Amino acid sequence: MAVLKIRFDGDPILRQKATKISRIDESIRKLADDMWETMMAEHGVGLAAPQIGLSRRLIVIHLPEGYEYEDDPEFNFKLANPEIIKSFGEQTGQEGCLSIPGWVGDVPRAESVTVKAIDMNGRPVRIKATGHLAVVFQHEIDHLDGILYTDRVVDKTTLLRVRDEEPAEVEA
Ligand code: ZN
C-alpha cells in the first residue's frame, strides 16, 4: 500500500464529475487500499478518489469505535459507485476537508441517508447511515460530483481557520 498525494482546492479535478467504475478488479482494490492508507495517514474519516487525483466513483470511510457516541461500533467502508437513494431529516455540524486544510465550517446535511453501492467483491450493498456517518457519506459522494463542503455552508462567515492539530468533527 502507498500513501498518495492529496489534491487541494483549486485543482480542477476536484470540480469534475467522476466516472462510474464498471468492474471491481485488482487495480480498483489496490486503489482502494492506497486511498485507505492515505486517509489513515492524514487522520481523515473519509476520502474520495478525486482527492488523490483520480476522477472515479470510489470512496473509503473509517469511523473509529465510539466516534460520535460511546457505544458506536467502528465503521469501515470501501465502496464503488455510492449513491444516496433516500435521505431524511436535517443536521448541521462542523466539517473539514483534507483538500481544504486549515479550515472548518458548519454544513447543513440530511440526518440519515440510505446509500446504494458496490463493495470490493463486486457485490451490491445498501447502507443506512445516521449522524456523523451520514455526514461522511454525503461529504464523500459530493466529492464524486465535484462539490466541496464550502459550497454548502449556509453562511460563509461560519468558515473558520484552525490549526492542524484541531481537526473538525468530520474531517474527510
Ligand atoms: Zn473532503
PDB file of C-alpha atoms and ligand atoms in Angstrom:
ATOM      1  CA  MET A   1       0.000   0.000   0.000  1.00  0.00           C
ATOM      2  CA  ALA A   2       1.085   3.559  -0.575  1.00  0.00           C
ATOM      3  CA  VAL A   3       0.214   6.988   0.766  1.00  0.00           C
ATOM      4  CA  LEU A   4      -0.922   9.116  -2.172  1.00  0.00           C
ATOM      5  CA  LYS A   5      -0.663  12.858  -2.665  1.00  0.00           C
ATOM      6  CA  ILE A   6      -3.798  14.796  -1.736  1.00  0.00           C
ATOM      7  CA  ARG A   7      -5.164  17.309  -4.255  1.00  0.00           C
ATOM      8  CA  PHE A   8      -6.126  20.690  -2.876  1.00  0.00           C
ATOM      9  CA  ASP A   9      -8.955  23.133  -3.564  1.00  0.00           C
ATOM     10  CA  GLY A  10      -8.158  24.939  -6.806  1.00  0.00           C
ATOM     11  CA  ASP A  11      -7.160  21.692  -8.556  1.00  0.00           C
ATOM     12  CA  PRO A  12      -9.692  21.254 -11.412  1.00  0.00           C
ATOM     13  CA  ILE A  13     -10.043  17.503 -10.745  1.00  0.00           C
ATOM     14  CA  LEU A  14     -11.955  18.334  -7.534  1.00  0.00           C
ATOM     15  CA  ARG A  15     -14.609  20.057  -9.680  1.00  0.00           C
ATOM     16  CA  GLN A  16     -15.150  17.241 -12.178  1.00  0.00           C
ATOM     17  CA  LYS A  17     -17.957  14.711 -12.108  1.00  0.00           C
ATOM     18  CA  ALA A  18     -16.203  11.398 -11.525  1.00  0.00           C
ATOM     19  CA  THR A  19     -16.860   8.447 -13.810  1.00  0.00           C
ATOM     20  CA  LYS A  20     -18.519   5.193 -12.715  1.00  0.00           C
ATOM     21  CA  ILE A  21     -16.487   2.084 -12.074  1.00  0.00           C
ATOM     22  CA  SER A  22     -17.677  -0.669 -14.385  1.00  0.00           C
ATOM     23  CA  ARG A  23     -15.907  -3.609 -12.761  1.00  0.00           C
ATOM     24  CA  ILE A  24     -14.213  -4.297  -9.436  1.00  0.00           C
ATOM     25  CA  ASP A  25     -10.827  -5.805 -10.219  1.00  0.00           C
ATOM     26  CA  GLU A  26      -7.374  -5.976  -8.630  1.00  0.00           C
ATOM     27  CA  SER A  27      -6.483  -2.442  -9.751  1.00  0.00           C
ATOM     28  CA  ILE A  28      -9.595  -0.982  -8.088  1.00  0.00           C
ATOM     29  CA  ARG A  29      -8.954  -2.961  -4.886  1.00  0.00           C
ATOM     30  CA  LYS A  30      -5.350  -1.719  -4.853  1.00  0.00           C
ATOM     31  CA  LEU A  31      -6.514   1.843  -5.407  1.00  0.00           C
ATOM     32  CA  ALA A  32      -8.987   1.497  -2.507  1.00  0.00           C
ATOM     33  CA  ASP A  33      -6.190   0.112  -0.303  1.00  0.00           C
ATOM     34  CA  ASP A  34      -3.926   3.053  -1.181  1.00  0.00           C
ATOM     35  CA  MET A  35      -6.769   5.510  -0.515  1.00  0.00           C
ATOM     36  CA  TRP A  36      -7.325   3.772   2.819  1.00  0.00           C
ATOM     37  CA  GLU A  37      -3.693   4.186   3.796  1.00  0.00           C
ATOM     38  CA  THR A  38      -3.750   7.835   2.682  1.00  0.00           C
ATOM     39  CA  MET A  39      -6.906   8.537   4.727  1.00  0.00           C
ATOM     40  CA  MET A  40      -5.337   6.954   7.820  1.00  0.00           C
ATOM     41  CA  ALA A  41      -2.038   8.832   7.340  1.00  0.00           C
ATOM     42  CA  GLU A  42      -3.955  12.140   7.046  1.00  0.00           C
ATOM     43  CA  HIS A  43      -6.220  11.351  10.027  1.00  0.00           C
ATOM     44  CA  GLY A  44      -9.347  11.701   7.903  1.00  0.00           C
ATOM     45  CA  VAL A  45     -12.588   9.759   8.366  1.00  0.00           C
ATOM     46  CA  GLY A  46     -13.226   9.572   4.628  1.00  0.00           C
ATOM     47  CA  LEU A  47     -11.580  10.045   1.250  1.00  0.00           C
ATOM     48  CA  ALA A  48     -12.869  10.134  -2.328  1.00  0.00           C
ATOM     49  CA  ALA A  49     -10.792   9.204  -5.414  1.00  0.00           C
ATOM     50  CA  PRO A  50     -10.810  12.738  -6.927  1.00  0.00           C
ATOM     51  CA  GLN A  51      -8.958  13.876  -3.784  1.00  0.00           C
ATOM     52  CA  ILE A  52      -5.986  11.761  -4.840  1.00  0.00           C
ATOM     53  CA  GLY A  53      -6.244  12.848  -8.464  1.00  0.00           C
ATOM     54  CA  LEU A  54      -8.443  10.122  -9.970  1.00  0.00           C
ATOM     55  CA  SER A  55     -11.837  11.063 -11.306  1.00  0.00           C
ATOM     56  CA  ARG A  56     -13.510   7.728 -10.470  1.00  0.00           C
ATOM     57  CA  ARG A  57     -16.505   6.967  -8.225  1.00  0.00           C
ATOM     58  CA  LEU A  58     -14.659   5.297  -5.344  1.00  0.00           C
ATOM     59  CA  ILE A  59     -14.715   6.246  -1.636  1.00  0.00           C
ATOM     60  CA  VAL A  60     -13.286   4.948   1.626  1.00  0.00           C
ATOM     61  CA  ILE A  61     -14.658   5.665   5.115  1.00  0.00           C
ATOM     62  CA  HIS A  62     -13.280   4.866   8.551  1.00  0.00           C
ATOM     63  CA  LEU A  63     -15.019   5.977  11.729  1.00  0.00           C
ATOM     64  CA  PRO A  64     -13.246   4.642  14.828  1.00  0.00           C
ATOM     65  CA  GLU A  65     -15.204   2.973  17.611  1.00  0.00           C
ATOM     66  CA  GLY A  66     -17.118   5.484  19.747  1.00  0.00           C
ATOM     67  CA  TYR A  67     -16.580   8.299  17.231  1.00  0.00           C
ATOM     68  CA  GLU A  68     -19.902  10.024  17.864  1.00  0.00           C
ATOM     69  CA  TYR A  69     -21.483   8.123  20.749  1.00  0.00           C
ATOM     70  CA  GLU A  70     -19.664   5.951  23.261  1.00  0.00           C
ATOM     71  CA  ASP A  71     -21.276   2.695  22.111  1.00  0.00           C
ATOM     72  CA  ASP A  72     -20.855   3.359  18.374  1.00  0.00           C
ATOM     73  CA  PRO A  73     -19.093   0.478  16.634  1.00  0.00           C
ATOM     74  CA  GLU A  74     -16.246   1.056  14.200  1.00  0.00           C
ATOM     75  CA  PHE A  75     -17.414   1.748  10.642  1.00  0.00           C
ATOM     76  CA  ASN A  76     -15.215   0.780   7.687  1.00  0.00           C
ATOM     77  CA  PHE A  77     -16.204   1.043   4.039  1.00  0.00           C
ATOM     78  CA  LYS A  78     -14.539   0.784   0.639  1.00  0.00           C
ATOM     79  CA  LEU A  79     -17.233   1.411  -1.952  1.00  0.00           C
ATOM     80  CA  ALA A  80     -17.611   1.992  -5.671  1.00  0.00           C
ATOM     81  CA  ASN A  81     -20.415   3.990  -7.282  1.00  0.00           C
ATOM     82  CA  PRO A  82     -22.052   5.082  -3.997  1.00  0.00           C
ATOM     83  CA  GLU A  83     -25.386   6.778  -4.462  1.00  0.00           C
ATOM     84  CA  ILE A  84     -27.830   8.271  -1.969  1.00  0.00           C
ATOM     85  CA  ILE A  85     -31.204   6.698  -2.667  1.00  0.00           C
ATOM     86  CA  LYS A  86     -33.050   8.041   0.380  1.00  0.00           C
ATOM     87  CA  SER A  87     -32.430  10.851   2.820  1.00  0.00           C
ATOM     88  CA  PHE A  88     -34.294  12.040   5.859  1.00  0.00           C
ATOM     89  CA  GLY A  89     -34.203  14.849   8.413  1.00  0.00           C
ATOM     90  CA  GLU A  90     -31.659  17.574   8.974  1.00  0.00           C
ATOM     91  CA  GLN A  91     -28.490  18.150  10.974  1.00  0.00           C
ATOM     92  CA  THR A  92     -25.828  20.823  10.916  1.00  0.00           C
ATOM     93  CA  GLY A  93     -22.302  20.070  12.070  1.00  0.00           C
ATOM     94  CA  GLN A  94     -18.743  21.188  11.640  1.00  0.00           C
ATOM     95  CA  GLU A  95     -16.889  19.770   8.655  1.00  0.00           C
ATOM     96  CA  GLY A  96     -13.379  19.992   7.367  1.00  0.00           C
ATOM     97  CA  CYS A  97     -11.853  18.592   4.209  1.00  0.00           C
ATOM     98  CA  LEU A  98      -8.426  17.070   3.606  1.00  0.00           C
ATOM     99  CA  SER A  99      -8.426  19.030   0.326  1.00  0.00           C
ATOM    100  CA  ILE A 100      -9.014  22.340   2.157  1.00  0.00           C
ATOM    101  CA  PRO A 101      -6.560  22.119   5.066  1.00  0.00           C
ATOM    102  CA  GLY A 102      -6.781  24.611   7.896  1.00  0.00           C
ATOM    103  CA  TRP A 103     -10.476  25.460   7.548  1.00  0.00           C
ATOM    104  CA  VAL A 104     -13.734  24.198   9.052  1.00  0.00           C
ATOM    105  CA  GLY A 105     -17.339  25.250   8.540  1.00  0.00           C
ATOM    106  CA  ASP A 106     -20.892  24.455   9.604  1.00  0.00           C
ATOM    107  CA  VAL A 107     -22.720  22.488   6.935  1.00  0.00           C
ATOM    108  CA  PRO A 108     -26.406  21.514   6.797  1.00  0.00           C
ATOM    109  CA  ARG A 109     -26.887  17.850   5.870  1.00  0.00           C
ATOM    110  CA  ALA A 110     -29.552  15.159   5.983  1.00  0.00           C
ATOM    111  CA  GLU A 111     -29.725  13.384   9.368  1.00  0.00           C
ATOM    112  CA  SER A 112     -29.878   9.951   7.789  1.00  0.00           C
ATOM    113  CA  VAL A 113     -29.227   8.525   4.353  1.00  0.00           C
ATOM    114  CA  THR A 114     -29.558   5.189   2.617  1.00  0.00           C
ATOM    115  CA  VAL A 115     -26.646   4.528   0.289  1.00  0.00           C
ATOM    116  CA  LYS A 116     -26.515   2.028  -2.536  1.00  0.00           C
ATOM    117  CA  ALA A 117     -23.035   0.983  -3.704  1.00  0.00           C
ATOM    118  CA  ILE A 118     -20.796  -1.867  -4.883  1.00  0.00           C
ATOM    119  CA  ASP A 119     -18.343  -3.430  -2.427  1.00  0.00           C
ATOM    120  CA  MET A 120     -14.798  -4.586  -3.215  1.00  0.00           C
ATOM    121  CA  ASN A 121     -16.085  -8.081  -4.043  1.00  0.00           C
ATOM    122  CA  GLY A 122     -18.307  -6.583  -6.722  1.00  0.00           C
ATOM    123  CA  ARG A 123     -21.462  -7.202  -4.707  1.00  0.00           C
ATOM    124  CA  PRO A 124     -24.260  -4.609  -4.408  1.00  0.00           C
ATOM    125  CA  VAL A 125     -24.744  -3.281  -0.876  1.00  0.00           C
ATOM    126  CA  ARG A 126     -27.175  -0.957   0.850  1.00  0.00           C
ATOM    127  CA  ILE A 127     -26.128   1.007   3.931  1.00  0.00           C
ATOM    128  CA  LYS A 128     -28.348   3.005   6.255  1.00  0.00           C
ATOM    129  CA  ALA A 129     -26.337   5.727   7.981  1.00  0.00           C
ATOM    130  CA  THR A 130     -27.258   8.351  10.575  1.00  0.00           C
ATOM    131  CA  GLY A 131     -25.441  11.147  12.396  1.00  0.00           C
ATOM    132  CA  HIS A 132     -21.735  11.618  11.646  1.00  0.00           C
ATOM    133  CA  LEU A 133     -21.613   8.555   9.392  1.00  0.00           C
ATOM    134  CA  ALA A 134     -24.409  10.044   7.255  1.00  0.00           C
ATOM    135  CA  VAL A 135     -22.417  13.304   7.047  1.00  0.00           C
ATOM    136  CA  VAL A 136     -19.304  11.470   5.846  1.00  0.00           C
ATOM    137  CA  PHE A 137     -21.284   9.664   3.134  1.00  0.00           C
ATOM    138  CA  GLN A 138     -22.791  12.956   1.940  1.00  0.00           C
ATOM    139  CA  HIS A 139     -19.386  14.703   2.021  1.00  0.00           C
ATOM    140  CA  GLU A 140     -17.668  11.914   0.031  1.00  0.00           C
ATOM    141  CA  ILE A 141     -20.449  11.463  -2.526  1.00  0.00           C
ATOM    142  CA  ASP A 142     -20.367  15.252  -3.065  1.00  0.00           C
ATOM    143  CA  HIS A 143     -16.666  14.916  -3.947  1.00  0.00           C
ATOM    144  CA  LEU A 144     -17.646  12.499  -6.745  1.00  0.00           C
ATOM    145  CA  ASP A 145     -19.897  15.200  -8.187  1.00  0.00           C
ATOM    146  CA  GLY A 146     -17.315  17.976  -7.937  1.00  0.00           C
ATOM    147  CA  ILE A 147     -18.932  19.569  -4.866  1.00  0.00           C
ATOM    148  CA  LEU A 148     -16.941  20.776  -1.846  1.00  0.00           C
ATOM    149  CA  TYR A 149     -18.433  21.375   1.612  1.00  0.00           C
ATOM    150  CA  THR A 150     -17.614  25.080   1.279  1.00  0.00           C
ATOM    151  CA  ASP A 151     -20.277  25.199  -1.479  1.00  0.00           C
ATOM    152  CA  ARG A 152     -22.852  24.126   1.081  1.00  0.00           C
ATOM    153  CA  VAL A 153     -22.067  26.231   4.158  1.00  0.00           C
ATOM    154  CA  VAL A 154     -25.146  28.355   4.795  1.00  0.00           C
ATOM    155  CA  ASP A 155     -23.149  31.388   5.835  1.00  0.00           C
ATOM    156  CA  LYS A 156     -19.548  31.793   4.637  1.00  0.00           C
ATOM    157  CA  THR A 157     -18.757  33.722   7.834  1.00  0.00           C
ATOM    158  CA  THR A 158     -19.030  30.392   9.712  1.00  0.00           C
ATOM    159  CA  LEU A 159     -15.858  29.268   7.902  1.00  0.00           C
ATOM    160  CA  LEU A 160     -13.082  29.319  10.476  1.00  0.00           C
ATOM    161  CA  ARG A 161      -9.368  28.994  10.229  1.00  0.00           C
ATOM    162  CA  VAL A 162      -7.969  26.289  12.501  1.00  0.00           C
ATOM    163  CA  ARG A 163      -4.629  24.787  13.282  1.00  0.00           C
ATOM    164  CA  ASP A 164      -3.810  21.307  12.021  1.00  0.00           C
ATOM    165  CA  GLU A 165      -3.964  19.817  15.487  1.00  0.00           C
ATOM    166  CA  GLU A 166      -7.625  20.790  15.818  1.00  0.00           C
ATOM    167  CA  PRO A 167      -9.478  18.690  13.232  1.00  0.00           C
ATOM    168  CA  ALA A 168     -13.152  19.298  12.529  1.00  0.00           C
ATOM    169  CA  GLU A 169     -15.854  16.964  13.895  1.00  0.00           C
ATOM    170  CA  VAL A 170     -15.896  15.398  10.450  1.00  0.00           C
ATOM    171  CA  GLU A 171     -12.634  15.751   8.513  1.00  0.00           C
ATOM    172  CA  ALA A 172     -12.941  13.953   5.196  1.00  0.00           C
TER     173      ALA A 172
HETATM  174 ZN    ZN B   1     -13.445  16.419   1.628  1.00  0.00          ZN
END
